[in-house]
Coordinates of C-alpha atoms and ligand atoms in Angstrom, one line a residue:
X1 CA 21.2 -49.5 -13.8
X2 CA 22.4 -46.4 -16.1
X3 CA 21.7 -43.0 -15.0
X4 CA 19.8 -41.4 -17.8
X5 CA 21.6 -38.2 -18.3
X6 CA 19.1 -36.3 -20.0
X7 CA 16.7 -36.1 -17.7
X8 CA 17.2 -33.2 -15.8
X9 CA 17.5 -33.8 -11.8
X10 CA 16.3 -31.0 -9.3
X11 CA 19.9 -30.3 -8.7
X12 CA 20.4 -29.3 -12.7
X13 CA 17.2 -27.4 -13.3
X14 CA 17.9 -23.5 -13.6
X15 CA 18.0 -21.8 -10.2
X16 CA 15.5 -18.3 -10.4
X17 CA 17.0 -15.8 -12.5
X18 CA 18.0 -13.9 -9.2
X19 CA 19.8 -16.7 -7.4
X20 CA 21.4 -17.4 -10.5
X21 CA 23.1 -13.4 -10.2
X22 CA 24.0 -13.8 -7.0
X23 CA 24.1 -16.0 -3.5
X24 CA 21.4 -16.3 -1.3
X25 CA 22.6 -15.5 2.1
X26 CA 20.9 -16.8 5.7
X27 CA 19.3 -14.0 7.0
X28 CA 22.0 -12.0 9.5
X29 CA 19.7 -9.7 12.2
X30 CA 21.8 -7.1 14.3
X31 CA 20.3 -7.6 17.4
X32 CA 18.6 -5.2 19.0
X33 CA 17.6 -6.0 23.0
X34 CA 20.5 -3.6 24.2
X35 CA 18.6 -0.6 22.8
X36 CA 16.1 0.9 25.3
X37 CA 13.6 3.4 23.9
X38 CA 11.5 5.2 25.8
X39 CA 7.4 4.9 25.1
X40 CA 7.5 9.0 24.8
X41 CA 9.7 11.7 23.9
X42 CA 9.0 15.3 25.1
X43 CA 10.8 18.4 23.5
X44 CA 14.5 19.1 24.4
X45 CA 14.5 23.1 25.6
X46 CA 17.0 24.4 28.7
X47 CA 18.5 21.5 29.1
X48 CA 15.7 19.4 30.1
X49 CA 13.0 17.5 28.7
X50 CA 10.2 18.7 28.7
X51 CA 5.8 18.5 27.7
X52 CA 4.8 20.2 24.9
X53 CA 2.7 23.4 25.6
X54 CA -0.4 21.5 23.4
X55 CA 0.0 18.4 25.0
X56 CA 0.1 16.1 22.1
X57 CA 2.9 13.8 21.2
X58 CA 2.6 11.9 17.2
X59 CA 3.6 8.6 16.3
X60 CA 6.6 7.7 15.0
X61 CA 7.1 4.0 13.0
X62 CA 9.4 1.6 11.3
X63 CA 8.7 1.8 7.6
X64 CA 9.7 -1.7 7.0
X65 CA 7.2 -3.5 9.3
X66 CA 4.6 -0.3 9.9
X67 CA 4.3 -0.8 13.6
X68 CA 4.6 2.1 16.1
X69 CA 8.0 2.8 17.8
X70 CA 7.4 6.0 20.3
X71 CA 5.3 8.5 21.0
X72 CA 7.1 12.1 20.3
X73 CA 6.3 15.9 21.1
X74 CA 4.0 18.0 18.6
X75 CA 6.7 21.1 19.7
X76 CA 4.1 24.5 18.5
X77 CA 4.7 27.9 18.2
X78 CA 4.5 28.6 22.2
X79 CA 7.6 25.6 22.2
X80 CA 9.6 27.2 19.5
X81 CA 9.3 30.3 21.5
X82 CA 10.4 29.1 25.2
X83 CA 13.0 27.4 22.8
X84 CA 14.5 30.5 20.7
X85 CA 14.6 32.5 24.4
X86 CA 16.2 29.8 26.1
X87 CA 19.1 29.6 23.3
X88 CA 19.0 33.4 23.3
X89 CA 19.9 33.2 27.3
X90 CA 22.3 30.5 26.9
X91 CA 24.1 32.3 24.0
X92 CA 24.1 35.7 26.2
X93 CA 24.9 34.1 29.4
X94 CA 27.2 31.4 28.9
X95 CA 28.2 30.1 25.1
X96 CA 28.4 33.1 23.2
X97 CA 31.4 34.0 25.6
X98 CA 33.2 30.9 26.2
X99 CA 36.9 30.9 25.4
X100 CA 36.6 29.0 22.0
X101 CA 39.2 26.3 23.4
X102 CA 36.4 25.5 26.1
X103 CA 33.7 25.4 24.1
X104 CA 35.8 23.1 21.4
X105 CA 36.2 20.3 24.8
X106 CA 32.4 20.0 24.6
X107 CA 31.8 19.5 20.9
X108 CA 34.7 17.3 21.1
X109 CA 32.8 15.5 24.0
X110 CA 29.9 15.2 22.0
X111 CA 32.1 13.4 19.6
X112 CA 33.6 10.8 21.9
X113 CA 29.9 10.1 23.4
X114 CA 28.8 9.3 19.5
X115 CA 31.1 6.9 19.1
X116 CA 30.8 5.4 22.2
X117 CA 26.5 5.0 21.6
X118 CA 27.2 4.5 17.9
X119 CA 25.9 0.8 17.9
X120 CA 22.3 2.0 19.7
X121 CA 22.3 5.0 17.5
X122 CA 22.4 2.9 14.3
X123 CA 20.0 0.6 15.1
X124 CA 17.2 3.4 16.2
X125 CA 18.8 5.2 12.8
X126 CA 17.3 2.1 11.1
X127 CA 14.3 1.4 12.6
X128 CA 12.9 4.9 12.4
X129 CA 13.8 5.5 9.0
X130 CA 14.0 2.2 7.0
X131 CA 17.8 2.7 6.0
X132 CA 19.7 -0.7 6.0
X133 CA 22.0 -1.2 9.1
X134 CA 25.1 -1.6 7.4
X135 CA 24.8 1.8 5.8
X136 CA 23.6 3.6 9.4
X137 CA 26.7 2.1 11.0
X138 CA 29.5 2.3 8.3
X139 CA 28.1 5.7 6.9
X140 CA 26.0 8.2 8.9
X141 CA 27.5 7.5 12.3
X142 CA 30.8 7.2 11.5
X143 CA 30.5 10.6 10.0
X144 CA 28.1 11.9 12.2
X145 CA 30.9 11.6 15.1
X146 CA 33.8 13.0 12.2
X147 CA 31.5 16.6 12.3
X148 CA 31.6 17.3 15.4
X149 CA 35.6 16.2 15.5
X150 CA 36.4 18.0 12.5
X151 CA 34.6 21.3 14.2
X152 CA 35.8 20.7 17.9
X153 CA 38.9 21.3 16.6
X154 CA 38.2 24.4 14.5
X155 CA 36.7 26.4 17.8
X156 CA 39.4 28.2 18.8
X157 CA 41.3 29.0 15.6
X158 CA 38.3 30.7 14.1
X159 CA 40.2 33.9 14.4
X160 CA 42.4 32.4 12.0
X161 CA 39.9 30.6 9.7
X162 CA 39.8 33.9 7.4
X163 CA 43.0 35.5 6.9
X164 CA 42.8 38.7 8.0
X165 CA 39.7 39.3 9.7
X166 CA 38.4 38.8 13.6
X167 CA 35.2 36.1 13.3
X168 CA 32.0 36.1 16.0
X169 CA 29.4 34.3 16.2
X170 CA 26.0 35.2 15.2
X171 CA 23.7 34.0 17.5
X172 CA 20.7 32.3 17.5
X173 CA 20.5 29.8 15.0
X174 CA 17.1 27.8 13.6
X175 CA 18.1 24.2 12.1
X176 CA 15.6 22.2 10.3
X177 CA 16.5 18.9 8.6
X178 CA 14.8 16.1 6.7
X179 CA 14.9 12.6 6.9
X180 CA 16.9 11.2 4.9
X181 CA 20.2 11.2 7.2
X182 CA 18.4 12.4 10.9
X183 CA 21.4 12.1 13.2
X184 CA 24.0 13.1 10.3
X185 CA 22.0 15.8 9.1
X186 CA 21.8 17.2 12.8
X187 CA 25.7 16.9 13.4
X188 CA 26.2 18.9 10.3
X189 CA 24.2 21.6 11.7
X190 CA 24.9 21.8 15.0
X191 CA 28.8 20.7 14.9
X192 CA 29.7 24.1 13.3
X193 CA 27.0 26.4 15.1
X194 CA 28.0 25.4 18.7
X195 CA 32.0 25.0 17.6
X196 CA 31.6 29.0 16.6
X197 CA 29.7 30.2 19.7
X198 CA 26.3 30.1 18.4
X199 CA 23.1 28.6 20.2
X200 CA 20.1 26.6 18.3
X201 CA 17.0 25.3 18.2
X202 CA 16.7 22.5 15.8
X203 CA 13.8 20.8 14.3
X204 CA 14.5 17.1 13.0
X205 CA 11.6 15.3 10.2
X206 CA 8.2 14.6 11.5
X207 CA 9.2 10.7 10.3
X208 CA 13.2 10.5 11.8
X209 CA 13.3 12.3 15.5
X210 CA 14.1 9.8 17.2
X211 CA 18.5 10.0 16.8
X212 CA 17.6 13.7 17.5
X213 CA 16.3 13.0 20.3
X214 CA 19.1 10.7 21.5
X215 CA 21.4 13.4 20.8
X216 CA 19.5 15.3 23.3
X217 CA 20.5 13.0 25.9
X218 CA 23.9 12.9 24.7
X219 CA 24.1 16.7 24.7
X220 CA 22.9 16.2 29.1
X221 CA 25.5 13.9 28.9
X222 CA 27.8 15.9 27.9
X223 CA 26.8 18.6 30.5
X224 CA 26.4 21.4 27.3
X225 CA 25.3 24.4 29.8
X226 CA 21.2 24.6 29.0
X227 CA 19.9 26.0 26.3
X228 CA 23.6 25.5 23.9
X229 CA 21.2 22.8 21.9
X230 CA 17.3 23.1 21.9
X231 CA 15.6 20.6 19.7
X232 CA 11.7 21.2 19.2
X233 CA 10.3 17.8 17.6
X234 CA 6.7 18.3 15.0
X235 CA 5.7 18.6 11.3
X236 CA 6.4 21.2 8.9
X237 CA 4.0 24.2 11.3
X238 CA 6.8 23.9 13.5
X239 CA 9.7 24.2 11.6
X240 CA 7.6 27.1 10.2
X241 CA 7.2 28.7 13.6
X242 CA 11.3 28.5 14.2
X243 CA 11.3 30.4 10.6
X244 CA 8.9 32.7 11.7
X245 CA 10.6 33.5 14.9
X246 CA 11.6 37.4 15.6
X247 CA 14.8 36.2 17.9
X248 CA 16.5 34.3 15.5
X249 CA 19.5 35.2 13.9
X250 CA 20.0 32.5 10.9
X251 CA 17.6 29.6 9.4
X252 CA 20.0 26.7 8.3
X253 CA 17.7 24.6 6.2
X254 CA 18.2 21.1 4.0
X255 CA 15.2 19.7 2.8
X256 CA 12.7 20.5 -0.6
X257 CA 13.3 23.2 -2.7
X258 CA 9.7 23.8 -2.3
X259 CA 9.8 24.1 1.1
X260 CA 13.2 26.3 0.7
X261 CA 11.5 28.5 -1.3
X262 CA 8.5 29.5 0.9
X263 CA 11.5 29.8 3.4
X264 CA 13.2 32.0 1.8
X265 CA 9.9 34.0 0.6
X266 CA 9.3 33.8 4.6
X267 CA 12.5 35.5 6.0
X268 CA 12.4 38.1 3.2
X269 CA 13.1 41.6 4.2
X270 CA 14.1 40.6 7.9
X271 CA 18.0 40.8 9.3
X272 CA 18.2 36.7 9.3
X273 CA 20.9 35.1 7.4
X274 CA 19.9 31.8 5.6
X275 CA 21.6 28.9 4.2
X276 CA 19.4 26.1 1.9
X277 CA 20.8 22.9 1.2
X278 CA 17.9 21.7 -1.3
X279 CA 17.0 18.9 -3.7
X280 CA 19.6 17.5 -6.6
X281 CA 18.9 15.5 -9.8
X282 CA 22.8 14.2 -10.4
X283 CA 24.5 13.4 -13.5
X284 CA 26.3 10.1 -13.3
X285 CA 28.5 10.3 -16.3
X286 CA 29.8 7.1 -18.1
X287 CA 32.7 7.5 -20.8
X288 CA 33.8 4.8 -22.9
X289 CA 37.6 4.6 -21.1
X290 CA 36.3 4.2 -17.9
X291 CA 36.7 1.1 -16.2
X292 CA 33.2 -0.5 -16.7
X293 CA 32.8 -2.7 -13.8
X294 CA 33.8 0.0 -11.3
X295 CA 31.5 2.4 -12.9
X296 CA 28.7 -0.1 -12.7
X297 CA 29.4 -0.7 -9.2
X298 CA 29.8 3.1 -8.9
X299 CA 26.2 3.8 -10.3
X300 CA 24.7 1.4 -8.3
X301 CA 26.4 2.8 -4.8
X302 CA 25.1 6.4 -6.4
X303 CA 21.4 5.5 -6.9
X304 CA 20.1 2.2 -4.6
X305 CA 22.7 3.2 -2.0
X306 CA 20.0 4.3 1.1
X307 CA 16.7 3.7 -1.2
X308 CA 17.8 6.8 -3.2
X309 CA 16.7 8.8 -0.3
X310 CA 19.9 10.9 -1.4
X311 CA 20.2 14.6 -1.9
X312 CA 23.1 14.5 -4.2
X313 CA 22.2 10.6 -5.7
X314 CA 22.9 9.8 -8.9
X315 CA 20.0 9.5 -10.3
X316 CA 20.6 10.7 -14.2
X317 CA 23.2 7.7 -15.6
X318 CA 24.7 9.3 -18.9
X319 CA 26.7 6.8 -20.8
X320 CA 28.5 7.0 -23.7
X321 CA 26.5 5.7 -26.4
X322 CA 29.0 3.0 -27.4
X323 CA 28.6 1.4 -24.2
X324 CA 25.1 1.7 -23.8
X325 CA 24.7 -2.0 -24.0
X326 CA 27.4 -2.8 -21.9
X327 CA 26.2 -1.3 -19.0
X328 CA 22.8 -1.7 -19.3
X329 CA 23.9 -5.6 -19.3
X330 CA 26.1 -5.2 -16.6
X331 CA 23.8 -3.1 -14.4
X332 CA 20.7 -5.2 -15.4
X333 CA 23.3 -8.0 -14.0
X334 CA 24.3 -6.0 -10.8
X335 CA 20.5 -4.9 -9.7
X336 CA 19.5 -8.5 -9.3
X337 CA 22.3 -9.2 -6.9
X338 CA 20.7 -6.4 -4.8
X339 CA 19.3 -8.2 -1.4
X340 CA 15.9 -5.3 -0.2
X341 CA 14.3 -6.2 2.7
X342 CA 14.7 -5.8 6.5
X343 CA 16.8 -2.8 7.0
X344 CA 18.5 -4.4 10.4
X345 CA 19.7 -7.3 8.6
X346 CA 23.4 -7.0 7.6
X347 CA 23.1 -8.5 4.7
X348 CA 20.6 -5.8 3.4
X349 CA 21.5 -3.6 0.5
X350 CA 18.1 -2.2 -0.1
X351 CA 15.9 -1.0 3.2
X352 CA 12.7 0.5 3.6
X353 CA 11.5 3.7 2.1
X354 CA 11.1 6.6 4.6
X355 CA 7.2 6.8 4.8
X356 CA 4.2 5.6 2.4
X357 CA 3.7 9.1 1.6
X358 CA 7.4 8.7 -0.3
X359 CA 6.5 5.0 -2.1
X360 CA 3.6 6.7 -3.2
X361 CA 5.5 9.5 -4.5
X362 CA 8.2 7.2 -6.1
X363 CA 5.2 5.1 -7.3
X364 CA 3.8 7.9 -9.0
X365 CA 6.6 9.0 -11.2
X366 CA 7.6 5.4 -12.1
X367 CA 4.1 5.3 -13.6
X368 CA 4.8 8.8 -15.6
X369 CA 7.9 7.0 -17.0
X370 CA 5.9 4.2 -18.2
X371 CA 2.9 5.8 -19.6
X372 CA 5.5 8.4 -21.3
X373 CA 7.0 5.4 -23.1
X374 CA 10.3 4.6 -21.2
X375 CA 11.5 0.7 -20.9
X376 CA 11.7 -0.1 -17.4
X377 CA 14.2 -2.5 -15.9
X378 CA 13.5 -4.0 -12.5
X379 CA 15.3 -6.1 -10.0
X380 CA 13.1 -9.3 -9.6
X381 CA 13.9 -9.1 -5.6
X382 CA 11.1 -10.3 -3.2
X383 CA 9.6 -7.2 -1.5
X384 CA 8.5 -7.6 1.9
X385 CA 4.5 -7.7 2.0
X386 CA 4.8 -5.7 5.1
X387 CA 6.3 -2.2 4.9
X388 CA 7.6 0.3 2.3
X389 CA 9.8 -1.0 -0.3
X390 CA 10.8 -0.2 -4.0
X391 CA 12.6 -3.0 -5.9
X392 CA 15.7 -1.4 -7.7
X393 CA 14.7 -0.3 -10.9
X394 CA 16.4 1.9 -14.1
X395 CA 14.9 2.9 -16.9
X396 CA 16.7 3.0 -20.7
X397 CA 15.1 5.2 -23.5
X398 CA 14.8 8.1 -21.6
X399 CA 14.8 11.6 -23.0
X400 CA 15.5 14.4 -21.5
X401 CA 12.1 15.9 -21.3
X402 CA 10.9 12.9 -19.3
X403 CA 9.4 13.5 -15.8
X404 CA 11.9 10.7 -14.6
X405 CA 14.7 12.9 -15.7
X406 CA 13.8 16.2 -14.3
X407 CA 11.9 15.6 -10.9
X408 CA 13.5 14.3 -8.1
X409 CA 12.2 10.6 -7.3
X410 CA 13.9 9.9 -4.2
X411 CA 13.7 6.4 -4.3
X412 CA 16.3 3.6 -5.9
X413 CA 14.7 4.7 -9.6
X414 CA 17.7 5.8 -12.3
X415 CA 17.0 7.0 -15.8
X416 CA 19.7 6.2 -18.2
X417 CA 20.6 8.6 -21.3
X418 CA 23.2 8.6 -23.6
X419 CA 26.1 11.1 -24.8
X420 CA 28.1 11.0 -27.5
X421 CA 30.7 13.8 -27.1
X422 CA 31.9 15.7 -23.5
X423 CA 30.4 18.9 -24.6
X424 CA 26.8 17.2 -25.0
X425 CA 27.4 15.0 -21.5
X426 CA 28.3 18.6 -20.2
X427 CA 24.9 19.9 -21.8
X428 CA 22.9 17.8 -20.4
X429 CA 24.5 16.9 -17.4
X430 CA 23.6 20.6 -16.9
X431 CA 20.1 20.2 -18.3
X432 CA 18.3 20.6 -14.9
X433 CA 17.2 23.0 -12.6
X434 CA 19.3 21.4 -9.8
X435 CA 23.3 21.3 -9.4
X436 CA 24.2 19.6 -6.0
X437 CA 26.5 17.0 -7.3
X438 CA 27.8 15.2 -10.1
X439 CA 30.1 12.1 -10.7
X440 CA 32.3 11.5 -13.6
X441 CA 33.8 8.1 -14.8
X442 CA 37.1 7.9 -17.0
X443 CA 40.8 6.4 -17.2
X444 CA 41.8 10.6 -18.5
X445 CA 42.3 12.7 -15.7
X446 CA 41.9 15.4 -18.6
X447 CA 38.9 15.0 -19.1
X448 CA 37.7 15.0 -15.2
X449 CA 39.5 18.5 -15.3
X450 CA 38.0 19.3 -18.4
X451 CA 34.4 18.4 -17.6
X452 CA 34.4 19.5 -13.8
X453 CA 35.1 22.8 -14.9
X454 CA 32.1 22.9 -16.6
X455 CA 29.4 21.4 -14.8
X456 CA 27.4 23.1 -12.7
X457 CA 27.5 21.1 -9.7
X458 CA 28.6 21.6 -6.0
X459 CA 30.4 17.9 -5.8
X460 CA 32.0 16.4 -8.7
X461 CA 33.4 13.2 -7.6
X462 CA 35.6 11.4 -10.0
X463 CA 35.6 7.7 -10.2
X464 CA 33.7 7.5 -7.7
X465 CA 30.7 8.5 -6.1
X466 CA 28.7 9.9 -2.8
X467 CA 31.4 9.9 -0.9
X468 CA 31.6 12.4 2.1
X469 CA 34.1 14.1 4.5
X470 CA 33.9 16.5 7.0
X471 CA 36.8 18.8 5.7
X472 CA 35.1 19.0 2.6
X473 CA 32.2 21.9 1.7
X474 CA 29.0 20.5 0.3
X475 CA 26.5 22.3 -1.1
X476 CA 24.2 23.6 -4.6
X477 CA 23.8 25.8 -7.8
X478 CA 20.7 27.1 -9.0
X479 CA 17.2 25.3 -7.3
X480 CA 19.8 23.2 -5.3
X481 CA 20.4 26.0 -2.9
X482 CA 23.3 28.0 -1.3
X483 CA 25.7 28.5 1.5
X484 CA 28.0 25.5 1.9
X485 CA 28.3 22.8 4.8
X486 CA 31.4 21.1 6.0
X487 CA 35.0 21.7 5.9
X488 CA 36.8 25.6 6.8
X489 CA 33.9 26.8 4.1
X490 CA 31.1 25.6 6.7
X491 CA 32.2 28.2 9.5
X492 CA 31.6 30.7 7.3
X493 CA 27.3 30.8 7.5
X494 CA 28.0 30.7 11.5
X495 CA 29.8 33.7 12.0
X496 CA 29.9 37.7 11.4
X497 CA 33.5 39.1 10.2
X498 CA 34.3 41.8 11.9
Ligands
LIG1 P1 10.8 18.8 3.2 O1 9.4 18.4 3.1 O2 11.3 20.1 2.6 O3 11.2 18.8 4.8 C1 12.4 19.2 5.3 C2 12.2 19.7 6.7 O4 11.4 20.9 6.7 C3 11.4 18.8 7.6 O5 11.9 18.9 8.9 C4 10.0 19.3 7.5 O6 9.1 18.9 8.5 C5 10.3 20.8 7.5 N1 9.2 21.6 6.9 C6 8.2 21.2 6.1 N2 7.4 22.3 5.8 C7 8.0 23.4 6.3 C8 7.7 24.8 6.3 N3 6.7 25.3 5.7 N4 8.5 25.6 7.0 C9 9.6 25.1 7.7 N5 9.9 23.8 7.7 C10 9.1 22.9 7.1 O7 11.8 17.7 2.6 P2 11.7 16.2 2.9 O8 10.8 15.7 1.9 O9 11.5 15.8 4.2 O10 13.2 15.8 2.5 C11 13.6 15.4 1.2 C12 14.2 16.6 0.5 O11 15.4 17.1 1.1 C13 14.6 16.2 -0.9 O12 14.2 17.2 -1.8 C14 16.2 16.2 -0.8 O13 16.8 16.5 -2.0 C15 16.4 17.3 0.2 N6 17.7 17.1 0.8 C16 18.7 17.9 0.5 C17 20.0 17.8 1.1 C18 21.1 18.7 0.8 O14 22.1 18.7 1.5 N7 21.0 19.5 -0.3 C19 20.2 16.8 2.0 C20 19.1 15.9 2.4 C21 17.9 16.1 1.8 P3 8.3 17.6 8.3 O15 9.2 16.4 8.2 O16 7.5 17.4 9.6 O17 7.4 17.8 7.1
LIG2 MG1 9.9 6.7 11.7

């Protein structure tokens, strides 16, 4: 009997739009049995674990399935205090007097014992903050363990760091980080503050303690004398407390420029030294010579890369307007290739968002876009009905005096404007209160020169984007902040020239 060709088979109807972008993979868990949590975390002060002077511990959960991991310690003023004297002894007694080559064999101990926990450390890195596994094992630990390399080795040649002049440390030192890279963001705090001689008390995000509070048991590990590393786990009172605190010497703070500012309001008119590492609204800028694919492959590493939860993401795409439709294709293309969903599966580009409190948030001003008349453009991905998760989204006919393209969304939301010259992508690249980063994308190294010089950004990455390294200083202009992190330049906020 003949076939009749024109009907059309199962096999020859159109595959959904997203499997047509892509391939459907078979789900790929990293397994988890081998990490062992326990049911409660008290605070980290003298070297010991200890109850919280209140007595109450918070939950802490998995934003992509909601359920409760540990139990953690509400750390109050009375905490911050026993922790601030108990770095104060340590720093008096013991650290603040080390030969720097001693003190370099612990942070470089501290190192090796990252890498050698790195596996657990990723997986609780995921499952307390929603970031997908491949990017908490390839990204933040890996880098995590390069800090406190890079600043083992800088501990005894700190005398030499600036030419000229004899360097001590400062003291005590009050750390407070958000969420968005817990363990990373603690290495780049306490890496250069130990490797210099001072003490600390840090104070990880209400949502993420939980890599903090491995690091704790690293730091016993390690056998840091008590006190070297204090970290104090609660909400923003406590982290206000540690501000507040007469006996210590320097606030190093990354989080809100809101929050910055009260901090800074805070510490006014006392002797404490301050660094703020605050929010960023990138340009992401597009010329007509660059290489297109990279660049679209470039955007979408600068924006859904870890939800968007990204200081210095790239979250303003300016394109040349001769290529506008190009990329838009191409990205439109790109997003539905995206895989969101269950942040320990290895396959996952796309994990949770950090808390509800943030979806909300990103909810919000994705409904300010609409109603102000942008066009939005959304992956159509299946979202998990359980959990917090954002499909991949851009938005084209954007102006500048959008709420998308001023605020900070923190979430995998881009707005897309287009330039016609350099000296307008300069203008409005510059066009916000924020300057933490910027990428450029171009075949004329000219014209990287050219425009880098002219942007007011921290980190101008070329041809690339968010793309870190312990040797090299990070930090803002304006509302983004000051003081840098990382590199020979990250010493500098830790010690007193003398
Ligand atoms: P956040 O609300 O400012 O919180 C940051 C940290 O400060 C948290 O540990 C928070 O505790 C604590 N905190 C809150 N209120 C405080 C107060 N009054 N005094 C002292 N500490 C207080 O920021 P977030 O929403 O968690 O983090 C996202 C922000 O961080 C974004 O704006 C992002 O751009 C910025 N960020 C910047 C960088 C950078 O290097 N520039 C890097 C990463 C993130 P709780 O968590 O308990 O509220
Ligand atoms: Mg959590």
């Amino acid at each position: 009997m003949a076939t009749d060709i024109t009907k059309k088979t199962h096999e020859t109807k159109l595959a959904p739009r997203r499997e047509r972008a892509g391939w459907t993979y078979a789900p790929s868990p990293e397994a988890k049995d081998h990490v062992r949590l326990k049911g409660r975390y008290d605070l980290f002060i003298d070297g010991k674990f200890v109850a919280p002077h209140s007595g109450k511990h918070f939950a802490t959960h998995n934003p992509a399935d909601e359920s409760h991991i540990a139990d953690v310690a509400e750390g109050d003023e009375h905490d911050v205090d026993t922790a601030v004297r108990a770095a104060r002894k340590a720093f008096e007694g013991t650290w603040g007097k080390m030969r720097g080559s001693e003190r370099g064999k612990y942070v470089y101990r501290i190192a090796r014992r990252i890498q050698e926990r790195a596996r657990e450390l990723a997986i609780v890195e995921s499952v307390d903050g929603g970031k997908p596994i491949k990017e908490s094992r390839d990204v933040d630990l890996p880098l995590a363990a390069a800090h406190f390399f890079h600043y083992a080795g800088w501990a005894d040649k700190l005398d030499y760091a600036f030419a000229g002049r004899r360097a001590r440390p400062l003291g005590v030192a009050g750390q407070i980080i958000p969420w968005n890279f817990p363990l990373l963001m603690a290495a780049w705090k306490i890496a250069p503050a130990i490797a210099c001689g001072n003490t600390v008390v840090l104070k990880p995000a209400e949502t993420t303690p939980l890599t903090a509070l491995l690091l704790a048991e690293i730091i016993q590990e390690c056998d840091l004398p008590p006190g070297v590393v204090n970290i104090v786990t609660g909400a923003g009172k406590t982290g206000g407390a540690l501000v507040d605190h007469a006996g210590v010497d320097k606030i190093a703070f990354t989080g809100s420029t809101d929050v910055g500012k009260r901090i800074q309001r805070a510490i006014a008119g006392t002797n404490k030294r301050l660094t703020l590492e605050l929010g960023g609204k990138a340009a992401n800028i597009v010329f007509a010579d660059a290489p297109i694919d990279q660049a679209v492959d470039g955007i979408v590493n600068g924006i859904y890369f870890n939800q968007g939860h990204v200081c210095c993401a790239g979250s303003r795409l300016l394109v040349e307007e001769s290529i506008h439709d190009v990329v838009v294709r191409k990205l439109s293309r790109r997003i539905e290739q995206l895989r969101v969903g269950d942040p320990l599966d290895k396959n996952t580009d796309v994990g949770a968002i950090n808390s509800k409190m943030q979806l909300e948030k990103i909810h919000e001003l994705v409904a300010a876009a609409v109603s102000e008349g942008c066009a939005i453009h959304q992956s159509s991905a299946k979202i998990p009905t359980k959990g917090y998760f954002f499909a991949p989204t851009f938005f084209t006919g954007v102006s500048q005096s959008h709420r998308i393209a001023q605020e900070e969304v923190f979430g995998p939301v881009l707005s897309v404007i287009t330039f016609r010259t350099p000296d307008e992508a300069v203008e409005k690249a510059n066009n916000t209160m924020y300057g933490l980063s910027a990428g450029i994308w171009t075949d004329k190294a000219a014209k990287v020169f050219w425009m880098a010089k002219r942007m007011r950004a921290g980190v101008v990455w070329a041809n690339t984007f968010n793309k870190f390294d312990p040797t090299s200083p990070f930090g803002g202009y304006k509302e983004s902040g000051f003081g840098r992190e990382g590199g020979r330049a990250g010493l500098a906020p830790y010690l007193e020239m003398v």
